[in-house]
PDB file of C-alpha atoms in Angstrom:
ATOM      1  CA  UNK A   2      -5.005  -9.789 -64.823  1.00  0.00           C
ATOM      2  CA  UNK A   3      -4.139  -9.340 -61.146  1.00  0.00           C
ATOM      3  CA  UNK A   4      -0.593 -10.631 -60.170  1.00  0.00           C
ATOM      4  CA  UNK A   5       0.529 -11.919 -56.841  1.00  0.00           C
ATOM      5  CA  UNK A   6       4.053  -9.906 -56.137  1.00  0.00           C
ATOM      6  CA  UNK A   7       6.733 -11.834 -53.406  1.00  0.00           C
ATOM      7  CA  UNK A   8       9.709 -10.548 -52.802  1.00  0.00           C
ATOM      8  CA  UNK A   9      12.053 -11.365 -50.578  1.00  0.00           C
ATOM      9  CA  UNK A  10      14.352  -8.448 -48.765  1.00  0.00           C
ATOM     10  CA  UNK A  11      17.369 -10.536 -47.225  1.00  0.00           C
ATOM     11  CA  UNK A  12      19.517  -8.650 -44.346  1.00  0.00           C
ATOM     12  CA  UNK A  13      16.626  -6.107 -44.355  1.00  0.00           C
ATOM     13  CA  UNK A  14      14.672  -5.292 -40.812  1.00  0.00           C
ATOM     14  CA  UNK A  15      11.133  -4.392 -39.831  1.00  0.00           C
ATOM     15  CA  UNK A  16      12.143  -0.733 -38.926  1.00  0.00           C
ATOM     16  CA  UNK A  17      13.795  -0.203 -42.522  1.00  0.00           C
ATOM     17  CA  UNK A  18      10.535  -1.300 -44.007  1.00  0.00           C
ATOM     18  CA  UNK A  19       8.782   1.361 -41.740  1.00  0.00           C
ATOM     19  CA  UNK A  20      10.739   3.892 -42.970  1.00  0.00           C
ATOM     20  CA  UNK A  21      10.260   2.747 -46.811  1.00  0.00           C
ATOM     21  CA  UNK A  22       6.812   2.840 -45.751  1.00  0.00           C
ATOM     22  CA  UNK A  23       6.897   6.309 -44.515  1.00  0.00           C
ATOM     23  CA  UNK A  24       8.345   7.695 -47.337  1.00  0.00           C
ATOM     24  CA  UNK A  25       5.974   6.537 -49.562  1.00  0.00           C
ATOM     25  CA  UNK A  26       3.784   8.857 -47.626  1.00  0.00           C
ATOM     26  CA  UNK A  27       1.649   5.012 -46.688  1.00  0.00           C
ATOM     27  CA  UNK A  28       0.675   4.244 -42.820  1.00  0.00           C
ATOM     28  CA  UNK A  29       0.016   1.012 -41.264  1.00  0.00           C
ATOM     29  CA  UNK A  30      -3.966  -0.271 -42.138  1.00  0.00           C
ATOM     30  CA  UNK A  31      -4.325   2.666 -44.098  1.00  0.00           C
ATOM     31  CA  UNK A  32      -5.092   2.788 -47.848  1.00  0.00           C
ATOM     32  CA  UNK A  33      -2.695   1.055 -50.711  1.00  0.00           C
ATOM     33  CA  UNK A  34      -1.647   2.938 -53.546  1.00  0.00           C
ATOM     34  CA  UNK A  35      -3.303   3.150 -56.580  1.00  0.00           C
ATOM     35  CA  UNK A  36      -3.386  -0.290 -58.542  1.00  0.00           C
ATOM     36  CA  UNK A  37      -2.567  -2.433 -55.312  1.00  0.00           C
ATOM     37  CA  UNK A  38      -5.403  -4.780 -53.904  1.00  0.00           C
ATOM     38  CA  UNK A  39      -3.755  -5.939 -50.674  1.00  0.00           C
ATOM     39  CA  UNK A  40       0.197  -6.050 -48.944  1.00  0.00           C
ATOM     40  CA  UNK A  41       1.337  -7.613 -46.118  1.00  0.00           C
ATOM     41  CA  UNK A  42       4.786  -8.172 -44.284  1.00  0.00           C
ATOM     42  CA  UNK A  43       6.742 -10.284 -42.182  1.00  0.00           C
ATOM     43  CA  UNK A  44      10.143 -11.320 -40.710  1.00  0.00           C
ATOM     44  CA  UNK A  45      11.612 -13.771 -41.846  1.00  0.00           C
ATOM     45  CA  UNK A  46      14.844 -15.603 -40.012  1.00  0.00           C
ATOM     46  CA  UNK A  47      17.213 -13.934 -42.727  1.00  0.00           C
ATOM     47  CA  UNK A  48      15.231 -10.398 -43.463  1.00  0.00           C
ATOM     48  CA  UNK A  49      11.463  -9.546 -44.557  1.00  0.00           C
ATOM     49  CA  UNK A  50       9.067 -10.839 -46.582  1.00  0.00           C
ATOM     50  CA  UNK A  51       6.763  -8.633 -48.778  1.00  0.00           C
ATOM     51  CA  UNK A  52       3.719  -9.654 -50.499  1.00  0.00           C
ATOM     52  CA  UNK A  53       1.724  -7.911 -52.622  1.00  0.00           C
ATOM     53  CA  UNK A  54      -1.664  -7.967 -54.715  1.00  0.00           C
ATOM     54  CA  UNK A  55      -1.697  -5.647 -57.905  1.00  0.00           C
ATOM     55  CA  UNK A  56      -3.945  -4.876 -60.719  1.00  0.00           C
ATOM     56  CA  UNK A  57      -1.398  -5.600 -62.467  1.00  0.00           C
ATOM     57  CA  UNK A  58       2.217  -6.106 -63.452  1.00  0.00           C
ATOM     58  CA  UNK A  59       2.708  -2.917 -65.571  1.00  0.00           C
ATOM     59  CA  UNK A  60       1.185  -0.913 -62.409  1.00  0.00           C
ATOM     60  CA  UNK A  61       3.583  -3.345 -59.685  1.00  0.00           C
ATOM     61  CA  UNK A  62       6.505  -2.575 -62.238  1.00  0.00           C
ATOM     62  CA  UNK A  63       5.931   1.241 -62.093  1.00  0.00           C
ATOM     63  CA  UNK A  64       5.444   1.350 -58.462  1.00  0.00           C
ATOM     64  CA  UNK A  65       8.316  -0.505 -58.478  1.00  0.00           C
ATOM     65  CA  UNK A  66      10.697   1.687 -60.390  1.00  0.00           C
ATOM     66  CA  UNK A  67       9.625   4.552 -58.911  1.00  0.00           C
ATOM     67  CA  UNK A  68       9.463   4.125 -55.416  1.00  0.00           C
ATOM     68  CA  UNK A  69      10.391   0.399 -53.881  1.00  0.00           C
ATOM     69  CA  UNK A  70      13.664   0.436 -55.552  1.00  0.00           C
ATOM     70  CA  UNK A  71      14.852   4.259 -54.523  1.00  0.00           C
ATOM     71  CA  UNK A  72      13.411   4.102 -51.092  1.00  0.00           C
ATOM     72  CA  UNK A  73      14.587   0.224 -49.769  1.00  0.00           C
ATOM     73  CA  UNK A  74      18.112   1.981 -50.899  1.00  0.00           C
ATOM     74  CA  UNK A  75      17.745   5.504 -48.903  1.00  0.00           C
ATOM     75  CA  UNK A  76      16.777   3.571 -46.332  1.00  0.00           C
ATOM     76  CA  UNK A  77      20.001   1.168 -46.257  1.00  0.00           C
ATOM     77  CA  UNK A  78      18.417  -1.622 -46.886  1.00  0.00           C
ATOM     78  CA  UNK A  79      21.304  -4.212 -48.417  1.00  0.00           C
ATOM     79  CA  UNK A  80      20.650  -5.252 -51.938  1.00  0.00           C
ATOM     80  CA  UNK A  81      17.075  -5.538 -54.655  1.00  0.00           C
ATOM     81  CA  UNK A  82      14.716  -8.068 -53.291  1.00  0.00           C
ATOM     82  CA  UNK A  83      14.190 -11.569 -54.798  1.00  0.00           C
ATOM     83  CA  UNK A  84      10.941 -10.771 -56.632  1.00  0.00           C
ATOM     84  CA  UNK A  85       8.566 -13.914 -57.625  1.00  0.00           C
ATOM     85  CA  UNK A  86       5.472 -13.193 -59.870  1.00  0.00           C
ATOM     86  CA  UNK A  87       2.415 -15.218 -59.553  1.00  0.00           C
ATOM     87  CA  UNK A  88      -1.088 -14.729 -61.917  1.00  0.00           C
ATOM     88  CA  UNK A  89      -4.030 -14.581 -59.525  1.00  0.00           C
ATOM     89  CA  UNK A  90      -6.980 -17.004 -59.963  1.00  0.00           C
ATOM     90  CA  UNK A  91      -9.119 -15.176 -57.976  1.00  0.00           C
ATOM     91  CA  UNK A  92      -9.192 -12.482 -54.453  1.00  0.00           C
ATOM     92  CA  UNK A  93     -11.322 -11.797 -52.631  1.00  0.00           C
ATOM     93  CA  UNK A  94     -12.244  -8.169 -50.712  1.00  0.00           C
ATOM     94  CA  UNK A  95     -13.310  -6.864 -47.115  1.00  0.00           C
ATOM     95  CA  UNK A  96     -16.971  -7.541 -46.888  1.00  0.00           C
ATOM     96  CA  UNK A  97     -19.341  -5.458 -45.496  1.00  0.00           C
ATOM     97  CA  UNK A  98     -18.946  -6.383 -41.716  1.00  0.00           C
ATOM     98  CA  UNK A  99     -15.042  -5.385 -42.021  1.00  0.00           C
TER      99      UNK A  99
END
């Protein structure tokens, strides 16, 4: 089932998310990783806010582990995000005009 991922990244800036970003080996509008359906990101008054769309949780958790975790704390970034897990009713997916 997929599962909406929001987490919360307080005291953390645009330009540390860049360079999480980056050494993922990920680019702006360019492909997710394997078993993610959709991200975005914003600032927030107090940090960032991520929000993702994966397969599922095993495959979020992983990515998690792996590479969120290690990277946000290369990169400075102050302390684990809040996470909050949602299951996903439905998505949808570009069309063919996008």
């Amino acid at each position: 089932m997929a599962v909406a991922v929001i987490m919360e990244f307080a005291g953390a800036t645009l330009e540390q998310y860049d360079q999480v970003i980056g050494k993922m080996g990920l680019t702006p509008g360019g492909p997710a990783p394997a078993g993610a359906l959709g991200h975005w990101v914003a600032a927030t008054d107090d940090g960032i806010l991520v929000t993702d769309l994966w397969q599922t949780r095993e495959l979020y958790d992983a990515f998690a582990k792996d590479q969120i975790g290690p990277y946000t704390a290369e990169v400075g970034i102050p302390a684990p995000p809040t996470v909050k897990y949602l299951d996903v009713h439905n998505y949808f997916t570009p069309g063919a005009g996008a």
